[in-house]
Short mmCIF file of C-alpha atoms in Angstrom, two decimals:
data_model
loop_
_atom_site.label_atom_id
_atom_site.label_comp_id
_atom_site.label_asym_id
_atom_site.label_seq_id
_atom_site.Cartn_x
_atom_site.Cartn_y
_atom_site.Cartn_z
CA UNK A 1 102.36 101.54 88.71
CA UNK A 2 104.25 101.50 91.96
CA UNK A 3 100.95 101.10 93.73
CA UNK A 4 100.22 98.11 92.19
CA UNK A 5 103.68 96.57 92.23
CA UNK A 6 103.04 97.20 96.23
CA UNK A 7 99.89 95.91 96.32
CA UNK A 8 100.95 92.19 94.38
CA UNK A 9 103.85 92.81 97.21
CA UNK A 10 101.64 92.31 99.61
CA UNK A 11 99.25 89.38 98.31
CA UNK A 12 102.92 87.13 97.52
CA UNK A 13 104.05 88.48 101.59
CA UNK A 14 100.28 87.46 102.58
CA UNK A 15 100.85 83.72 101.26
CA UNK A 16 103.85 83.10 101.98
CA UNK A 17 103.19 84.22 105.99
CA UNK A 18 100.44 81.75 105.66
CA UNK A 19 102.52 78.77 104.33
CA UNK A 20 104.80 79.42 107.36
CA UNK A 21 101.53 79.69 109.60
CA UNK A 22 100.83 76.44 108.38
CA UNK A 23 104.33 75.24 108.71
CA UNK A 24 104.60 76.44 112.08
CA UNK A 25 101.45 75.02 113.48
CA UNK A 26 102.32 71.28 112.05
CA UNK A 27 105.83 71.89 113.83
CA UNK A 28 103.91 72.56 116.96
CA UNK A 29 101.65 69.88 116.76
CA UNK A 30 104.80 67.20 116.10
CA UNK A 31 106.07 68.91 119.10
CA UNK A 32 103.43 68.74 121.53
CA UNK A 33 103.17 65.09 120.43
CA UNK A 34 106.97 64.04 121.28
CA UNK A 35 106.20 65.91 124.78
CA UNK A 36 103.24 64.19 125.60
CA UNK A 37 105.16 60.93 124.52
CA UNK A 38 108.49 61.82 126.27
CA UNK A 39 106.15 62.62 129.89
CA UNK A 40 105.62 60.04 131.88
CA UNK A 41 101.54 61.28 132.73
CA UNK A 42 101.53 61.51 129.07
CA UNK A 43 100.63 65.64 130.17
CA UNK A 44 101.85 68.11 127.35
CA UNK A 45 103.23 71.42 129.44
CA UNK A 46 103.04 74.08 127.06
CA UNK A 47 105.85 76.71 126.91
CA UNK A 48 106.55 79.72 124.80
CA UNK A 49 109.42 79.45 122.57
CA UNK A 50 109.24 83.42 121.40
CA UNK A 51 108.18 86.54 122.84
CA UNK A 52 107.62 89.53 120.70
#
């Protein structure tokens, strides 16, 4: 029982990471556009906003 109460823990943990994936990514992308809009070469300069 516990193993499979783990186990459907880990397939809700699995999609829900990959929502925020998604999430994350379309924040990125409306970020890298505003950059490249705010510049005035139009150049995106990338820079990390985490480190692990």
């Amino acid at each position: 029982m516990e193993r499979k109460m783990l186990i459907r823990n880990i397939s809700y943990m699995e999609r829900e990471l990959s929502e925020m994936k998604k999430e994350l990514a379309k924040l990125d992308a409306q970020n890298e556009q505003r950059e490249g809009m705010e510049s005035p070469e139009g150049m995106v300069v990338r820079q990390p906003y985490f480190q692990l």
